[in-house]
CSV table of C-alpha atoms in Angstrom, one decimal:
chain,number,residue,atom,x,y,z
W,279,MET,CA,124.0,-83.4,34.2
W,280,SER,CA,127.2,-84.6,33.2
W,281,PRO,CA,129.4,-81.5,31.1
W,282,ARG,CA,128.5,-83.7,28.3
W,283,ALA,CA,125.6,-84.9,27.7
W,284,PRO,CA,123.6,-83.0,24.8
W,285,ARG,CA,121.0,-80.2,26.5
W,286,PRO,CA,117.5,-80.2,25.2
W,287,ASP,CA,117.9,-77.4,22.4
W,288,THR,CA,121.5,-77.3,21.5
W,289,PRO,CA,121.4,-78.2,17.3
W,290,ALA,CA,121.6,-81.9,18.1
W,291,ASP,CA,118.3,-82.1,19.0
W,292,ARG,CA,117.0,-79.5,16.6
W,293,PRO,CA,116.6,-82.4,13.3
W,294,LEU,CA,114.9,-84.7,15.6
W,295,ARG,CA,112.2,-82.2,16.4
W,296,SER,CA,112.1,-80.9,13.0
W,297,ASP,CA,111.5,-85.0,11.4
W,298,ALA,CA,108.9,-84.6,14.7
W,299,GLU,CA,106.5,-81.9,13.3
W,300,ARG,CA,106.6,-83.4,9.9
W,301,ASN,CA,105.2,-86.8,10.1
W,302,ARG,CA,103.3,-84.6,12.5
W,303,GLU,CA,101.6,-83.4,9.8
W,304,ARG,CA,101.6,-86.5,7.6
W,305,ILE,CA,99.8,-87.6,9.9
W,306,LEU,CA,97.6,-85.5,9.7
W,307,ALA,CA,96.9,-85.0,5.9
W,308,ALA,CA,96.0,-89.1,5.9
W,309,ALA,CA,94.2,-89.0,8.3
W,310,ARG,CA,92.3,-86.4,5.4
W,311,THR,CA,92.6,-88.3,3.0
W,312,VAL,CA,91.9,-91.8,4.8
W,313,TYR,CA,88.8,-90.2,7.1
W,314,ALA,CA,87.3,-88.3,4.3
W,315,ARG,CA,87.6,-91.7,2.4
W,316,ASP,CA,86.5,-94.0,5.1
W,317,GLY,CA,84.6,-92.4,7.6
W,318,LEU,CA,85.8,-93.7,10.7
W,319,ASP,CA,85.4,-95.9,11.3
W,320,ALA,CA,88.6,-96.4,9.0
W,321,SER,CA,91.8,-97.9,11.9
W,322,MET,CA,95.3,-96.0,13.5
W,323,ALA,CA,97.1,-99.0,11.3
W,324,SER,CA,96.0,-97.9,7.8
W,325,VAL,CA,96.4,-93.8,8.4
W,326,ALA,CA,100.7,-94.4,9.2
W,327,ARG,CA,100.6,-96.8,6.3
W,328,GLU,CA,99.1,-93.6,4.4
W,329,ALA,CA,101.4,-91.5,6.2
W,330,GLY,CA,104.3,-94.1,5.2
W,331,VAL,CA,105.8,-93.9,8.8
W,332,GLY,CA,105.3,-97.0,12.0
W,333,ILE,CA,101.8,-97.3,14.4
W,334,ALA,CA,104.4,-96.3,17.1
W,335,THR,CA,105.7,-93.2,15.1
W,336,LEU,CA,101.3,-92.4,15.5
W,337,LEU,CA,100.6,-93.7,19.3
W,338,ARG,CA,104.0,-90.7,20.5
W,339,ARG,CA,102.4,-88.1,18.4
W,340,PHE,CA,98.6,-89.4,19.0
W,341,PRO,CA,97.8,-91.8,22.1
W,342,ALA,CA,94.2,-92.1,21.1
W,343,LYS,CA,92.4,-92.0,18.6
W,344,ALA,CA,89.5,-89.5,19.3
W,345,ASP,CA,93.5,-87.3,20.3
W,346,LEU,CA,93.8,-87.5,16.0
W,347,VAL,CA,89.8,-87.3,15.2
W,348,ALA,CA,90.3,-83.6,17.1
W,349,ALA,CA,93.4,-82.7,14.6
W,350,VAL,CA,91.8,-83.4,11.9
W,351,PHE,CA,88.7,-82.8,12.6
W,352,ALA,CA,88.9,-79.1,14.1
W,353,ASP,CA,89.0,-76.5,11.5
W,354,ARG,CA,85.9,-78.2,10.2
W,355,MET,CA,84.1,-77.8,13.1
W,356,ASP,CA,85.3,-73.8,12.6
W,357,ALA,CA,83.7,-73.8,9.6
W,358,TYR,CA,80.2,-75.7,10.5
W,359,PHE,CA,80.0,-72.6,13.7
W,360,ASP,CA,80.4,-70.4,10.7
W,361,ALA,CA,77.6,-71.7,8.7
W,362,VAL,CA,75.5,-70.9,12.4
W,363,ALA,CA,77.1,-68.1,12.6
W,364,THR,CA,76.2,-67.2,8.5
W,365,ALA,CA,72.1,-68.0,9.3
W,366,LEU,CA,71.6,-66.2,13.0
W,367,ASP,CA,73.2,-63.4,10.5
W,368,ASN,CA,70.1,-64.5,8.2
W,369,PRO,CA,67.1,-61.4,8.4
W,370,ASP,CA,64.6,-64.1,7.0
W,371,PRO,CA,65.1,-66.6,9.8
W,372,TRP,CA,63.4,-69.6,8.0
W,373,ASP,CA,65.6,-68.9,4.8
W,374,GLY,CA,68.7,-68.8,7.7
W,375,PHE,CA,67.5,-72.4,8.8
W,376,THR,CA,67.1,-73.8,5.7
W,377,GLY,CA,70.7,-72.4,4.4
W,378,TYR,CA,72.1,-73.8,7.2
W,379,ILE,CA,70.5,-77.1,7.0
W,380,GLU,CA,71.9,-77.7,3.1
W,381,ALA,CA,75.3,-76.6,4.2
W,382,ALA,CA,76.3,-78.7,7.3
W,383,CYS,CA,74.7,-81.7,5.0
W,384,ALA,CA,77.1,-80.6,2.5
W,385,MET,CA,79.7,-80.8,3.9
W,386,GLN,CA,78.7,-84.5,4.9
W,387,ALA,CA,78.9,-84.7,1.3
W,388,ALA,CA,81.9,-83.6,0.6
W,389,ASP,CA,83.6,-85.5,3.4
W,390,TYR,CA,82.6,-89.4,4.8
W,391,GLY,CA,85.0,-88.5,7.8
W,392,PHE,CA,82.8,-85.2,9.6
W,393,ALA,CA,79.5,-86.7,7.7
W,394,ASP,CA,80.1,-89.0,11.5
W,395,VAL,CA,82.1,-86.4,13.2
W,396,LEU,CA,78.5,-84.8,13.6
W,397,THR,CA,76.6,-87.5,15.2
W,398,THR,CA,79.3,-88.5,17.3
W,399,THR,CA,80.9,-87.3,20.5
W,400,PHE,CA,84.0,-87.1,21.2
W,401,PRO,CA,83.7,-86.7,25.2
W,402,THR,CA,88.2,-86.7,25.7
W,403,ALA,CA,88.4,-83.7,22.8
W,404,LYS,CA,86.9,-81.0,25.1
W,405,ALA,CA,88.4,-78.7,22.3
W,406,LEU,CA,86.4,-79.6,19.9
W,407,GLU,CA,83.2,-81.5,21.8
W,408,ARG,CA,83.6,-76.7,23.3
W,409,ARG,CA,83.2,-76.2,19.8
W,410,ARG,CA,80.2,-78.9,18.9
W,411,ASN,CA,78.6,-77.2,21.8
W,412,GLU,CA,78.6,-73.2,20.6
W,413,ALA,CA,77.2,-73.7,17.3
W,414,TYR,CA,74.3,-76.2,19.4
W,415,GLU,CA,73.5,-73.4,21.7
W,416,GLY,CA,73.3,-70.9,18.4
W,417,MET,CA,71.4,-73.5,16.2
W,418,VAL,CA,68.9,-73.7,19.9
W,419,GLU,CA,68.9,-69.1,18.8
W,420,LEU,CA,67.9,-70.6,15.0
W,421,ILE,CA,64.9,-73.2,15.4
W,422,ASN,CA,63.4,-70.4,18.4
W,423,ARG,CA,63.4,-67.3,15.7
W,424,ALA,CA,62.4,-69.7,12.4
W,425,LYS,CA,59.1,-70.7,14.5
W,426,ALA,CA,58.8,-67.4,15.7
W,427,THR,CA,58.4,-66.3,12.0
W,428,GLY,CA,55.2,-69.3,11.6
W,429,ARG,CA,56.6,-71.4,8.5
W,430,LEU,CA,59.1,-73.6,11.9
W,431,ARG,CA,56.7,-76.5,12.4
W,432,GLU,CA,55.9,-75.7,15.9
W,433,ASP,CA,57.0,-79.1,17.2
W,434,PHE,CA,60.6,-79.3,15.9
W,435,ASP,CA,62.9,-80.3,18.6
W,436,PRO,CA,66.7,-79.4,18.5
W,437,SER,CA,67.7,-82.8,18.7
W,438,ASP,CA,65.8,-83.3,15.3
W,439,LEU,CA,68.7,-82.3,14.0
W,440,VAL,CA,71.0,-84.1,14.6
W,441,LEU,CA,68.4,-86.6,13.1
W,442,ILE,CA,68.2,-84.9,10.3
W,443,HIS,CA,72.8,-85.4,10.0
W,444,MET,CA,72.0,-88.6,10.8
W,445,ALA,CA,69.9,-89.7,8.0
W,446,ASN,CA,72.1,-87.3,5.1
W,447,ALA,CA,75.2,-89.4,7.2
W,448,GLY,CA,73.6,-93.0,6.3
W,449,VAL,CA,72.7,-91.7,3.1
W,450,VAL,CA,75.9,-90.1,2.2
W,451,GLY,CA,77.6,-94.0,3.1
W,452,ALA,CA,75.3,-96.3,1.6
W,453,THR,CA,75.3,-94.1,-2.0
W,454,GLY,CA,78.7,-93.2,-2.0
W,455,ASP,CA,80.3,-92.7,-5.5
W,456,ALA,CA,77.6,-94.1,-7.5
W,457,ALA,CA,75.2,-91.6,-6.2
W,458,PRO,CA,76.2,-89.0,-4.7
W,459,ASP,CA,74.2,-86.3,-5.4
W,460,ALA,CA,70.9,-87.9,-3.0
W,461,TRP,CA,71.9,-87.0,-0.4
W,462,ARG,CA,70.1,-83.3,-2.4
W,463,ARG,CA,66.8,-84.8,-2.6
W,464,ILE,CA,66.9,-86.1,0.9
W,465,VAL,CA,67.5,-83.0,2.3
W,466,ALA,CA,64.7,-81.6,-0.4
W,467,LEU,CA,63.0,-83.6,1.7
W,468,LEU,CA,63.6,-83.4,5.2
W,469,ILE,CA,63.4,-79.4,5.1
W,470,GLN,CA,59.8,-79.8,3.7
W,471,SER,CA,58.6,-81.8,6.2
W,472,CYS,CA,60.2,-79.3,8.9
W,473,GLU,CA,57.8,-76.3,6.8
W,474,ALA,CA,54.6,-75.2,9.4
W,475,PRO,CA,51.6,-76.2,8.3
W,476,ALA,CA,52.0,-79.3,9.5
W,477,ARG,CA,50.1,-82.3,8.2
W,478,GLY,CA,50.4,-84.1,11.7
W,479,PRO,CA,51.6,-84.4,15.0
W,480,LEU,CA,55.6,-86.1,15.1
W,481,PRO,CA,56.3,-88.8,17.1
W,482,PRO,CA,58.1,-87.3,21.1
W,483,SER,CA,62.2,-87.1,19.7
W,484,PRO,CA,64.5,-89.0,21.8
W,485,GLU,CA,65.4,-88.4,25.4
W,486,HIS,CA,68.2,-86.4,25.4
W,487,GLU,CA,71.4,-88.8,27.6
W,488,ALA,CA,69.2,-91.5,24.2
W,489,LEU,CA,70.1,-89.5,21.9
W,490,TYR,CA,73.8,-89.1,23.4
W,491,LYS,CA,74.4,-92.7,23.9
W,492,ALA,CA,73.2,-93.3,19.9
W,493,MET,CA,76.2,-91.0,19.0
W,494,LEU,CA,78.8,-92.4,21.7
W,495,ARG,CA,78.0,-95.3,20.6
W,496,ALA,CA,80.0,-95.4,17.3
W,497,SER,CA,82.7,-92.9,19.6
W,498,PRO,CA,86.3,-94.4,19.5
W,499,VAL,CA,86.6,-93.0,23.4
W,500,ASP,CA,85.2,-94.9,26.0
W,501,PRO,CA,81.2,-95.6,26.2
W,502,THR,CA,80.9,-95.8,29.2
W,503,ALA,CA,81.7,-92.2,29.9
W,504,PRO,CA,78.6,-90.0,30.9
W,505,ALA,CA,76.3,-88.2,29.9
W,506,PRO,CA,78.2,-84.3,29.1
W,507,GLU,CA,75.0,-81.5,31.1
W,508,GLU,CA,74.5,-80.1,27.7
W,509,SER,CA,75.4,-82.1,23.8
W,510,ALA,CA,73.7,-82.2,20.9
């Protein structure tokens, strides 16, 4: 290195690092706005326009869409995990179970992007998927507790929670601002269908691999990615 060459940590470099951090925060704020409004189908270019930066700047910070999604929704996935923990803390497992469904579906209704996140998997977003799997383990325990009380139908399967989120995401996306509270009715109908005694048997639940493929289909990642050992 030439004696005249600036060192990477000299004051001359600090404004650049500061600008880069401001750009990152601007991109994240823009992505939250765009995804909440339009869902995960929104393009990276639309996020760059909202942020007022070039697409090249966005891609330097977030080379893949999954990287951006993971950064935007990390806090929401934490809140989702907290909803499961709150449900497990409820002394009445049935109330905990129904309260969890209502809380998670309300989170979907408040943010179109998060509605998609709960029904999509991101194999390359390791932290996001780890948090989802931790929540899944809690949900399995919650289901078993609710069944033990006799209030939750015996043939309810953990995959049914994924189907509930998919159904709610569909209603949220279809009704939008035209009928913003329609999701509450579908969620109430779904919860009531879960309660014992069941009026009749349910068709078989989807296989784990099939459900994983369904969740992967909408993901902005490689659709050939292998399924993990555990997912929900």
